[in-house]
Amino acid sequence: MDSPIDRAAKRGPAVVAARITVNGKDTPIAPAAPHTTVLDFLRERGLTGTKEGCAEGECGACSVLVARPGVHRPTDWVAVNACLVPVAALDGQEVVTSEGLATAGEGGTPAALHPVQQELAVRGGSQCGYCTPGFVCSMASEYYRPDRCAHAGPADGAVRADDGEHGPNGFDLHALSGNLCRCTGYRPIRDAAFAVGMPAEDDPLARRREQSPPAPVATRYAQGDRTFLRPESLAEAVRLLRERPEAVVVAGSTDWGVEVNLRSRRAGCVVAVDRLPELRTLHVGPDRIEIGAAQTLTEIERRLGGEVPLLAELFPQFASRLIRNSATLGGNLGTGSPIGDSPPVLLALEASVVLADADGEREVPLADYFTGYRQSVRRPGELIRAVRVPLPLSPVTAFHKIAKRRFDDISSVAVAFALDVEDGTVRTARIGLGGVAATPIRALATEAALEGRPWTARTVEAAARVLRTEGTPMGDHRASAGYRSAMLGQSLLKLYARTTEAVPS
Ligand SMILES: Cc1cc2nc3c(=O)[nH]c(=O)nc-3n(C[C@H](O)[C@H](O)[C@H](O)COP(=O)(O)OP(=O)(O)OC[C@H]3O[C@@H](n4cnc5c(N)ncnc54)[C@H](O)[C@@H]3O)c2cc1C
Ligand code: FES
Ligand code: FES
């Protein structure tokens, strides 16, 4: 039998009801197809500042601002890749493009540049201009970050000697890690970023942060034989999934959007779970931390701060800020990829996954979750509701992601360590590995080679030899099998060197 949301989708009136506010203007989503991206939607309506460079989340030319629930204020202006997000997913939401950042003048012509546009212009931060609107939006998101605060620094805006990643205005350069420029060079762009001031009190977008974010809307958007559904509750979502087993679950769409754009995947029915309140919790208790599967990585990063050092080490190495602003932990586990970056970390933390369906919930240790290449114990119709990390945490931790680029790259190998070393002896060792088998795995033989032994160079060298033999690494275009094995062993030696290096006086 059809659920209420499904019946409404078939009736049709809701099709015309789906709407989005773009640069302050209420705009119907119809007649866009349910898979139409925000990028195509905007460009088809003349907002061609938003560019397509790659259509796979790599270049940031399509960056736009979306009003989202804030971490420190009611609303944050969050930059996202418009090429990956279906416009139907933004029903009832507010979007600002590079055109909307400039104050509109007579006849729609910009009367005044936005401060970030102004700085990019006067500091030579734009040449061909193709990447510029994307940089403008990513920069504006950081400009409006409520906890950005200027610290004492040289008046000329030079980088502080002790921190090359933040400007004297508190601007975090990671905000631009998802934006590529092919002709200007990054120094003038960085100069512009480090020169922007704080938003004026009457800045409309700064003031918008003080009001509630747009509420999630129960969306029933259909065109032809394709439907986009946004249920309001977990109960409704799992009921829908039971009734429509062929439906594709989508959260931040950073994986699904690539499938749609590059592999032309189309779904008859998409069920969006990224705003479900039951998947948006984050609770730190005495015995465990529970992270809702639909929290974005940026939200987790900012909400937890340094509470879980291993996660704090993971996030800056995971894709780019633009991707992390949409990507969820549930989506990373949902792909079942052997090279996803969160599984090694969560394995080392001995995390478990909370799965929910129409019959209720069950908790599965992550170590038992993956069963084969992109396969898991998750049953059809089951959703990942949350991830649980037990407390207390092991004190010696590290996450080593070996990739060709430092940021915004896929792992060749990823290794996460969580060790308890007491009185010079390894009490417990948990090691998670990615990229060396068909699934993320625990390095059980290496853990056994460490536990109960003194934390010395001799133990570590012997354990590193064991670690090199864990898994069944393969050679591909990213790395050879031999390189992957070698990196495993080096990783443990690196951790040991870090824990024993002399602390400078
Ligand atoms: C440019 C780029 C760089 C990237 N870099 C990295 C990287 O460095 N490291 C890395 O690990 N990944 C990376 N990714 C992959 C991707 O960003 C992550 O896997 C991300 O966590 C996916 O989350 P999402 O919410 O966007 O998932 P979606 O795309 O919405 O969904 C992904 C899959 O998970 C399923 N799913 C989503 N939520 C749930 C849920 N709650 N329950 C059950 N199933 C669910 C969906 O059905 C789908 O099959 C990158 C992607 C891009 C485009
Ligand atoms: S077009 Fe390249 S990230 Fe969207
Ligand atoms: S200004 Fe040409 S790509 Fe950046």
Coordinates of C-alpha atoms and ligand atoms in Angstrom, one line a residue:
M1 CA 0.0 0.0 0.0
D2 CA 1.2 3.5 -0.8
S3 CA 2.4 5.7 2.1
P4 CA 1.0 9.2 2.4
I5 CA 4.1 10.8 0.9
D6 CA 3.9 8.4 -2.0
R7 CA 0.3 9.0 -2.7
A8 CA 0.9 12.7 -2.6
A9 CA 3.7 12.3 -5.1
K10 CA 1.5 10.4 -7.5
R11 CA -1.4 12.9 -7.2
G12 CA 0.9 15.6 -8.5
P13 CA 0.0 18.9 -6.8
A14 CA 3.1 18.8 -4.7
V15 CA 5.2 18.9 -7.9
V16 CA 4.3 22.6 -8.3
A17 CA 4.8 23.3 -4.6
A18 CA 8.5 22.5 -4.5
R19 CA 10.3 25.9 -4.4
I20 CA 13.7 27.3 -3.6
T21 CA 14.8 30.9 -2.7
V22 CA 17.7 32.0 -4.9
N23 CA 19.3 35.3 -4.1
G24 CA 16.2 36.3 -2.2
K25 CA 13.8 35.4 -5.0
D26 CA 11.2 32.6 -4.5
T27 CA 11.6 30.3 -7.5
P28 CA 9.6 27.1 -8.4
I29 CA 11.7 24.0 -9.0
A30 CA 9.4 22.6 -11.7
P31 CA 9.8 21.7 -14.5
A32 CA 13.4 20.5 -13.5
A33 CA 13.8 16.7 -13.5
P34 CA 14.3 15.2 -10.0
H35 CA 17.9 14.5 -10.8
T36 CA 18.7 18.0 -12.1
T37 CA 21.6 19.5 -10.2
V38 CA 21.5 22.9 -8.5
L39 CA 24.2 23.9 -11.0
D40 CA 22.1 23.1 -14.1
F41 CA 19.0 24.6 -12.4
L42 CA 20.8 27.9 -11.7
R43 CA 22.4 28.2 -15.1
E44 CA 19.2 27.4 -17.0
R45 CA 17.7 30.4 -15.1
G46 CA 20.4 32.7 -16.3
L47 CA 22.6 32.6 -13.2
T48 CA 25.7 31.6 -15.2
G49 CA 28.2 32.8 -12.7
T50 CA 28.0 29.4 -11.2
K51 CA 30.3 27.3 -13.5
E52 CA 30.8 23.7 -14.4
G53 CA 34.5 22.7 -14.3
C54 CA 34.4 19.0 -13.6
A55 CA 30.9 18.0 -12.5
E56 CA 32.4 15.7 -9.9
G57 CA 33.2 17.9 -6.9
E58 CA 36.9 18.4 -7.6
C59 CA 37.2 22.0 -8.8
G60 CA 34.8 24.2 -6.8
A61 CA 33.8 26.3 -9.9
C62 CA 30.1 25.5 -9.0
S63 CA 30.3 26.6 -5.3
V64 CA 27.2 28.3 -3.9
L65 CA 26.0 29.2 -0.4
V66 CA 23.2 27.4 1.3
A67 CA 21.6 28.5 4.6
R68 CA 22.0 25.6 7.0
P69 CA 21.5 25.1 10.8
G70 CA 24.4 26.8 12.4
V71 CA 27.0 25.4 14.8
H72 CA 27.5 28.7 16.8
R73 CA 24.5 30.8 15.5
P74 CA 21.1 29.8 14.3
T75 CA 22.1 29.8 10.7
D76 CA 25.4 29.3 8.9
W77 CA 26.1 30.2 5.2
V78 CA 27.6 26.9 4.0
A79 CA 29.4 26.6 0.7
V80 CA 28.5 23.4 -1.3
N81 CA 29.2 21.9 -4.7
A82 CA 26.2 22.8 -6.8
C83 CA 27.2 20.1 -9.4
L84 CA 26.5 17.3 -6.9
V85 CA 23.3 18.3 -5.1
P86 CA 19.9 17.7 -6.8
V87 CA 17.9 20.9 -6.8
A88 CA 14.9 19.0 -5.4
A89 CA 17.0 18.4 -2.3
L90 CA 16.9 22.1 -1.6
D91 CA 13.1 22.4 -1.6
G92 CA 12.2 25.2 0.9
Q93 CA 15.9 26.2 1.3
E94 CA 17.8 29.4 0.6
V95 CA 20.7 29.7 -1.9
V96 CA 23.0 32.6 -2.6
T97 CA 25.2 32.7 -5.7
S98 CA 28.0 34.9 -6.7
E99 CA 25.5 37.2 -8.4
G100 CA 23.5 37.5 -5.2
L101 CA 26.5 38.5 -3.1
A102 CA 26.9 41.8 -4.9
T103 CA 24.4 44.4 -3.9
A104 CA 21.8 44.6 -6.7
G105 CA 21.6 47.9 -8.4
E106 CA 19.4 49.5 -11.0
G107 CA 18.1 47.0 -13.6
G108 CA 19.8 44.0 -11.8
T109 CA 23.3 45.3 -12.4
P110 CA 25.6 45.0 -9.4
A111 CA 25.9 48.3 -7.7
A112 CA 28.6 47.3 -5.2
L113 CA 30.9 44.3 -5.1
H114 CA 30.8 42.1 -2.0
P115 CA 33.9 42.6 0.2
V116 CA 35.4 39.2 -0.9
Q117 CA 34.8 40.1 -4.6
Q118 CA 36.4 43.5 -4.0
E119 CA 39.5 42.0 -2.4
L120 CA 39.8 39.4 -5.2
A121 CA 39.5 42.2 -7.8
V122 CA 42.0 44.7 -6.3
R123 CA 44.6 42.0 -5.4
G124 CA 44.7 40.4 -8.8
G125 CA 43.0 37.3 -7.6
S126 CA 41.3 36.7 -11.0
Q127 CA 42.5 36.3 -14.5
C128 CA 40.3 34.4 -16.9
G129 CA 37.7 34.5 -14.2
Y130 CA 36.3 31.0 -14.7
C131 CA 37.0 29.8 -11.2
T132 CA 36.3 33.2 -9.6
P133 CA 32.6 32.9 -8.7
G134 CA 33.3 29.6 -7.0
F135 CA 36.2 31.1 -5.0
V136 CA 33.9 34.0 -4.2
C137 CA 31.3 31.7 -2.7
S138 CA 33.7 29.5 -0.7
M139 CA 35.5 32.7 0.5
A140 CA 32.1 34.2 1.5
S141 CA 31.2 31.1 3.5
E142 CA 34.4 31.6 5.5
Y143 CA 33.9 35.3 5.7
Y144 CA 30.6 34.7 7.5
R145 CA 31.8 31.9 9.7
P146 CA 30.7 33.2 13.1
D147 CA 33.7 31.9 15.1
R148 CA 36.2 33.4 12.7
C149 CA 38.1 35.9 14.7
A150 CA 41.0 38.1 13.9
H151 CA 44.2 37.5 15.9
A152 CA 47.1 39.9 16.4
G153 CA 49.2 39.8 13.2
P154 CA 51.1 42.2 10.9
A155 CA 48.9 45.0 9.7
D156 CA 49.8 44.4 6.1
G157 CA 47.9 41.1 6.1
A158 CA 51.1 38.9 5.9
V159 CA 50.8 35.4 7.1
R160 CA 51.8 34.7 10.6
A161 CA 55.1 32.9 10.7
D162 CA 53.8 30.2 13.0
D163 CA 50.6 29.4 11.0
G164 CA 50.6 29.3 7.2
E165 CA 47.0 28.1 7.1
H166 CA 45.2 31.1 8.8
G167 CA 45.4 34.7 8.0
P168 CA 45.6 37.5 10.6
N169 CA 41.9 37.9 10.0
G170 CA 41.3 34.3 11.2
F171 CA 40.6 33.2 7.6
D172 CA 41.1 29.4 7.4
L173 CA 42.7 28.6 4.1
H174 CA 41.1 25.1 4.2
A175 CA 37.9 26.9 3.2
L176 CA 39.4 27.1 -0.3
S177 CA 40.8 23.5 -0.4
G178 CA 38.0 22.5 -2.8
N179 CA 38.6 25.3 -5.3
L180 CA 41.0 25.0 -8.2
C181 CA 42.4 27.9 -10.2
R182 CA 44.2 27.1 -13.4
C183 CA 45.7 30.5 -14.4
T184 CA 46.0 33.1 -11.6
G185 CA 48.1 31.3 -9.1
Y186 CA 47.1 31.0 -5.6
R187 CA 49.1 33.7 -3.9
P188 CA 46.9 36.6 -4.9
I189 CA 43.9 34.6 -4.0
R190 CA 45.3 33.9 -0.6
D191 CA 46.2 37.6 -0.2
A192 CA 42.6 38.5 -0.9
A193 CA 41.4 35.9 1.6
F194 CA 43.7 37.2 4.3
A195 CA 42.7 40.8 3.6
V196 CA 38.9 40.6 4.1
G197 CA 37.6 42.2 7.3
M198 CA 34.6 41.3 9.4
P199 CA 31.0 41.6 8.1
A200 CA 29.4 45.0 8.7
E201 CA 26.5 45.1 11.2
D202 CA 24.0 45.9 8.6
D203 CA 25.2 43.2 6.2
P204 CA 22.0 41.3 5.3
L205 CA 23.7 37.9 5.1
A206 CA 25.4 38.4 8.4
R207 CA 22.1 39.4 9.9
R208 CA 20.4 36.4 8.4
R209 CA 22.7 34.2 10.6
E210 CA 20.7 35.4 13.7
Q211 CA 17.4 34.0 12.4
S212 CA 16.4 30.3 12.3
P213 CA 17.5 28.3 9.3
P214 CA 14.9 27.2 6.8
A215 CA 13.1 24.2 8.2
P216 CA 13.4 20.9 6.3
V217 CA 10.4 20.5 4.0
A218 CA 8.6 17.2 3.4
T219 CA 9.2 17.1 -0.3
R220 CA 7.2 15.1 -2.8
Y221 CA 8.6 16.1 -6.1
A222 CA 7.8 14.1 -9.2
Q223 CA 8.4 14.6 -13.0
G224 CA 7.5 11.8 -15.4
D225 CA 8.2 8.5 -13.8
R226 CA 10.9 9.9 -11.4
T227 CA 10.3 10.9 -7.9
F228 CA 12.3 12.7 -5.2
L229 CA 11.0 12.2 -1.7
R230 CA 12.1 13.8 1.6
P231 CA 10.3 12.1 4.5
E232 CA 9.8 14.0 7.7
S233 CA 10.8 11.3 10.2
L234 CA 12.8 8.1 10.5
A235 CA 9.6 6.1 10.9
E236 CA 8.3 7.5 7.6
A237 CA 11.6 6.9 5.8
V238 CA 11.9 3.3 6.8
R239 CA 8.3 2.6 5.9
L240 CA 8.9 4.1 2.5
L241 CA 12.1 2.0 2.0
R242 CA 10.1 -1.1 2.9
E243 CA 7.4 -0.2 0.3
R244 CA 9.9 1.0 -2.3
P245 CA 12.9 -1.4 -2.0
E246 CA 14.3 -0.1 -5.3
A247 CA 14.6 3.5 -3.9
V248 CA 18.0 5.1 -3.7
V249 CA 18.9 6.6 -0.3
V250 CA 20.7 9.9 -0.6
A251 CA 22.3 12.1 2.1
G252 CA 24.9 14.7 1.1
S253 CA 25.0 13.4 -2.5
T254 CA 28.8 13.7 -2.8
D255 CA 29.0 10.1 -4.0
W256 CA 25.5 9.8 -5.6
G257 CA 26.0 13.1 -7.5
V258 CA 29.1 11.7 -9.2
E259 CA 27.2 8.6 -10.2
V260 CA 24.4 10.8 -11.7
N261 CA 26.8 13.1 -13.6
L262 CA 29.6 10.8 -14.8
R263 CA 27.9 7.5 -15.0
S264 CA 24.4 8.7 -15.9
R265 CA 22.8 6.8 -13.1
R266 CA 19.1 7.7 -12.8
A267 CA 16.8 6.5 -10.0
G268 CA 13.1 6.0 -10.3
C269 CA 12.8 7.1 -6.6
V270 CA 15.3 8.9 -4.4
V271 CA 14.7 9.1 -0.7
A272 CA 16.6 11.9 1.0
V273 CA 17.7 11.2 4.6
D274 CA 20.1 14.1 5.3
R275 CA 17.6 16.3 7.3
L276 CA 15.9 13.5 9.3
P277 CA 16.0 14.7 12.9
E278 CA 16.8 11.1 14.2
L279 CA 19.9 11.0 12.1
R280 CA 21.0 14.5 13.0
T281 CA 21.8 14.0 16.7
L282 CA 25.2 14.3 18.3
H283 CA 25.5 13.2 22.0
V284 CA 28.5 13.0 24.2
G285 CA 27.7 10.8 27.2
P286 CA 29.9 9.3 30.0
D287 CA 30.4 6.0 28.2
R288 CA 30.1 6.8 24.5
I289 CA 29.7 9.4 21.8
E290 CA 26.8 9.0 19.4
I291 CA 27.1 10.7 16.1
G292 CA 24.0 10.9 13.9
A293 CA 24.6 9.4 10.4
A294 CA 23.4 12.6 8.7
Q295 CA 25.6 15.0 10.5
T296 CA 28.0 16.5 7.9
L297 CA 31.7 16.0 8.4
T298 CA 32.1 19.8 8.9
E299 CA 29.4 19.8 11.6
I300 CA 31.0 16.9 13.4
E301 CA 34.4 18.5 13.1
R302 CA 33.1 21.8 14.6
R303 CA 30.8 20.3 17.2
L304 CA 33.3 17.8 18.6
G305 CA 36.3 20.2 18.4
G306 CA 39.2 18.2 19.6
E307 CA 37.1 15.8 21.7
V308 CA 38.1 12.8 19.6
P309 CA 41.7 13.5 18.5
L310 CA 41.6 10.7 15.9
L311 CA 38.5 12.2 14.2
A312 CA 40.1 15.7 14.5
E313 CA 43.1 14.3 12.6
L314 CA 40.9 12.6 10.0
F315 CA 38.7 15.6 8.9
P316 CA 41.3 18.0 7.4
Q317 CA 42.6 15.1 5.3
F318 CA 39.1 14.1 4.1
A319 CA 38.3 15.6 0.6
S320 CA 37.9 19.4 0.8
R321 CA 35.9 21.8 3.0
L322 CA 33.3 22.0 0.1
I323 CA 32.8 18.2 0.2
R324 CA 32.9 18.0 4.0
N325 CA 30.1 20.6 4.1
S326 CA 27.8 18.1 2.5
A327 CA 29.3 14.6 3.0
T328 CA 28.0 12.6 6.0
L329 CA 29.4 9.8 8.0
G330 CA 26.4 7.6 7.1
G331 CA 27.2 8.2 3.4
N332 CA 30.8 7.2 3.8
L333 CA 29.9 3.9 5.5
G334 CA 26.9 3.5 3.1
T335 CA 29.2 3.4 0.1
G336 CA 31.0 0.4 1.6
S337 CA 34.1 1.6 -0.2
P338 CA 37.4 -0.1 0.8
I339 CA 39.2 3.2 0.5
G340 CA 36.7 5.4 2.5
D341 CA 38.7 7.3 5.1
S342 CA 36.3 7.1 8.0
P343 CA 36.3 3.3 8.4
P344 CA 40.0 2.8 9.4
V345 CA 39.5 5.6 12.0
L346 CA 36.2 4.2 13.3
L347 CA 37.7 0.6 13.4
A348 CA 40.6 1.9 15.5
L349 CA 38.0 3.6 17.8
E350 CA 36.1 0.3 18.1
A351 CA 33.0 2.1 16.9
S352 CA 29.7 0.4 16.2
V353 CA 26.9 1.2 13.7
V354 CA 23.3 1.6 14.6
L355 CA 21.0 0.3 11.9
A356 CA 17.3 1.1 11.8
D357 CA 14.4 -0.3 9.8
A358 CA 10.7 -0.6 10.2
D359 CA 11.2 -3.3 12.8
G360 CA 13.4 -1.3 15.0
E361 CA 17.2 -0.8 15.6
R362 CA 20.2 -3.1 16.0
E363 CA 23.8 -2.2 16.8
V364 CA 26.7 -3.9 14.9
P365 CA 30.4 -3.5 15.7
L366 CA 32.0 -1.8 12.7
A367 CA 34.5 -4.7 12.6
D368 CA 31.6 -7.0 11.7
Y369 CA 29.8 -4.6 9.4
F370 CA 31.7 -5.0 6.1
T371 CA 31.3 -8.4 4.4
G372 CA 32.8 -8.0 1.0
Y373 CA 33.7 -5.5 -1.7
R374 CA 31.1 -2.7 -1.2
Q375 CA 29.0 -5.2 0.8
S376 CA 27.8 -5.1 4.4
V377 CA 25.4 -6.7 6.8
R378 CA 23.0 -3.8 6.2
R379 CA 19.7 -5.3 4.9
P380 CA 17.6 -3.8 2.2
G381 CA 15.4 -1.1 3.7
E382 CA 17.8 -0.6 6.6
L383 CA 19.3 2.9 7.2
I384 CA 22.5 3.8 9.2
R385 CA 21.0 5.9 12.0
A386 CA 24.2 6.6 14.0
V387 CA 27.7 5.7 14.8
R388 CA 28.7 5.0 18.4
V389 CA 32.3 5.5 19.7
P390 CA 33.0 4.0 23.1
L391 CA 34.7 6.0 25.9
P392 CA 37.3 6.4 27.3
L393 CA 39.5 6.9 24.2
S394 CA 43.0 5.4 23.9
P395 CA 45.5 8.1 24.3
V396 CA 48.1 7.3 21.6
T397 CA 46.4 7.9 18.2
A398 CA 47.3 8.8 14.7
F399 CA 45.7 8.7 11.2
H400 CA 48.0 8.4 8.3
K401 CA 46.5 8.9 4.9
I402 CA 48.9 8.1 2.1
A403 CA 47.7 9.8 -1.1
K404 CA 49.3 11.6 -4.1
R405 CA 48.1 15.1 -2.9
R406 CA 48.0 16.3 0.7
F407 CA 44.4 17.6 0.4
D408 CA 41.4 16.6 -1.7
D409 CA 42.7 13.2 -2.8
I410 CA 41.6 9.6 -2.5
S411 CA 43.7 7.4 -0.2
S412 CA 46.2 4.8 -1.6
V413 CA 46.5 3.5 1.9
A414 CA 45.0 4.7 5.2
V415 CA 46.1 3.6 8.6
A416 CA 44.5 4.6 12.0
F417 CA 46.1 3.7 15.3
A418 CA 44.6 3.8 18.8
L419 CA 47.0 2.5 21.5
D420 CA 47.1 2.4 25.2
V421 CA 50.6 2.5 26.5
E422 CA 51.0 2.2 30.2
D423 CA 54.3 2.2 32.1
G424 CA 56.1 1.6 28.8
T425 CA 54.0 -1.4 27.9
V426 CA 51.3 -1.6 25.2
R427 CA 48.1 -2.6 27.0
T428 CA 45.8 -2.5 24.0
A429 CA 46.3 -1.8 20.3
R430 CA 43.6 -1.1 17.7
I431 CA 44.6 -0.6 14.1
G432 CA 42.2 0.1 11.2
L433 CA 43.4 -0.2 7.6
G434 CA 41.9 1.1 4.3
G435 CA 43.0 0.4 0.8
V436 CA 44.7 -3.0 1.4
A437 CA 41.8 -5.4 1.0
A438 CA 38.3 -5.7 -0.5
T439 CA 37.0 -4.1 2.8
P440 CA 38.4 -1.9 5.5
I441 CA 40.0 -4.2 8.0
R442 CA 41.5 -4.4 11.5
A443 CA 45.2 -5.3 11.6
L444 CA 44.7 -8.1 14.0
A445 CA 48.1 -9.8 13.7
T446 CA 49.9 -6.5 14.3
E447 CA 47.7 -5.7 17.2
A448 CA 48.7 -9.1 18.7
A449 CA 52.4 -8.4 18.0
L450 CA 52.1 -5.2 20.0
E451 CA 49.9 -6.0 23.0
G452 CA 51.6 -6.9 26.2
R453 CA 55.0 -5.9 24.8
P454 CA 57.3 -3.0 25.7
W455 CA 56.8 0.1 23.5
T456 CA 60.3 0.0 22.2
A457 CA 62.0 0.3 18.9
R458 CA 62.5 -3.5 18.9
T459 CA 58.9 -4.3 19.4
V460 CA 57.8 -1.7 16.9
E461 CA 60.2 -2.9 14.2
A462 CA 59.0 -6.5 14.6
A463 CA 55.3 -5.3 14.6
A464 CA 56.0 -3.1 11.5
R465 CA 57.2 -6.3 9.6
V466 CA 53.9 -7.9 10.5
L467 CA 51.9 -4.9 9.5
R468 CA 53.5 -5.0 6.0
T469 CA 51.9 -8.4 5.5
E470 CA 48.4 -7.5 6.6
G471 CA 45.6 -7.5 4.0
T472 CA 46.0 -8.3 0.4
P473 CA 47.0 -5.1 -1.2
M474 CA 46.6 -4.8 -5.0
G475 CA 48.5 -2.6 -7.5
D476 CA 46.5 0.0 -9.4
H477 CA 47.0 3.5 -11.0
R478 CA 47.3 5.0 -7.5
A479 CA 50.0 2.8 -6.0
S480 CA 51.7 -0.6 -6.5
A481 CA 50.9 -3.5 -4.1
G482 CA 54.6 -3.3 -2.8
Y483 CA 54.3 0.4 -2.1
R484 CA 51.1 -0.1 -0.2
S485 CA 52.7 -2.8 2.0
A486 CA 55.8 -0.7 2.5
M487 CA 53.6 2.3 3.6
L488 CA 51.8 0.2 6.2
G489 CA 55.1 -0.7 8.0
Q490 CA 56.4 2.9 7.7
S491 CA 53.2 4.1 9.3
L492 CA 53.9 2.3 12.5
L493 CA 57.5 3.4 12.6
K494 CA 56.4 7.0 12.1
L495 CA 53.9 6.8 15.0
Y496 CA 56.7 5.4 17.2
A497 CA 59.1 8.1 16.2
R498 CA 56.5 10.7 17.0
T499 CA 55.8 9.3 20.5
T500 CA 59.5 9.1 21.4
E501 CA 60.9 12.3 19.8
A502 CA 62.4 14.8 22.3
V503 CA 60.1 17.6 23.2
P504 CA 61.9 20.9 22.4
S505 CA 62.6 22.9 25.5
Ligands
LIG1 C1 35.7 15.3 -4.9 C2 35.5 14.3 -3.9 C3 36.4 13.9 -3.0 C4 36.2 12.9 -2.1 N1 37.2 12.6 -1.1 C5 37.0 11.6 -0.3 C6 37.9 11.4 0.7 O1 39.0 12.0 0.8 N2 37.7 10.3 1.6 C7 36.6 9.6 1.5 O2 36.4 8.6 2.3 N3 35.6 9.9 0.6 C8 35.8 10.9 -0.3 N4 34.8 11.2 -1.2 C9 33.5 10.4 -1.2 C10 32.3 11.0 -0.4 O3 32.5 12.3 -0.2 C11 32.1 10.3 0.9 O4 32.0 8.9 0.8 C12 31.0 10.9 1.7 O5 31.1 10.6 3.1 C13 29.6 10.4 1.2 O6 28.6 11.0 2.0 P1 27.3 11.6 1.4 O7 26.4 12.0 2.5 O8 27.6 12.6 0.4 O9 26.7 10.3 0.7 P2 25.7 10.1 -0.6 O10 26.4 10.4 -1.8 O11 24.4 10.8 -0.3 O12 25.4 8.5 -0.4 C14 26.5 7.6 -0.6 C15 26.0 6.2 -0.4 O13 25.6 6.0 1.0 C16 24.3 5.6 1.1 N5 23.8 6.3 2.3 C17 23.9 7.6 2.6 N6 23.4 7.8 3.8 C18 23.0 6.6 4.3 C19 22.4 6.2 5.5 N7 22.1 7.0 6.5 N8 22.1 4.9 5.7 C20 22.3 4.0 4.7 N9 22.9 4.4 3.5 C21 23.2 5.6 3.3 C22 23.6 6.1 -0.2 O14 22.5 5.2 -0.5 C23 24.7 5.9 -1.2 O15 24.8 4.6 -1.6 C24 35.0 12.2 -2.1 C25 34.0 12.5 -3.0 C26 34.2 13.5 -3.9 C27 33.2 13.9 -4.9
FES2 S1 31.9 21.6 -11.3 FE1 33.8 21.1 -10.4 S2 33.2 20.9 -8.3 FE2 31.4 21.2 -9.3
FES3 S1 41.3 32.8 -12.9 FE1 41.4 31.4 -14.6 S2 41.0 29.5 -13.6 FE2 41.2 30.8 -12.0

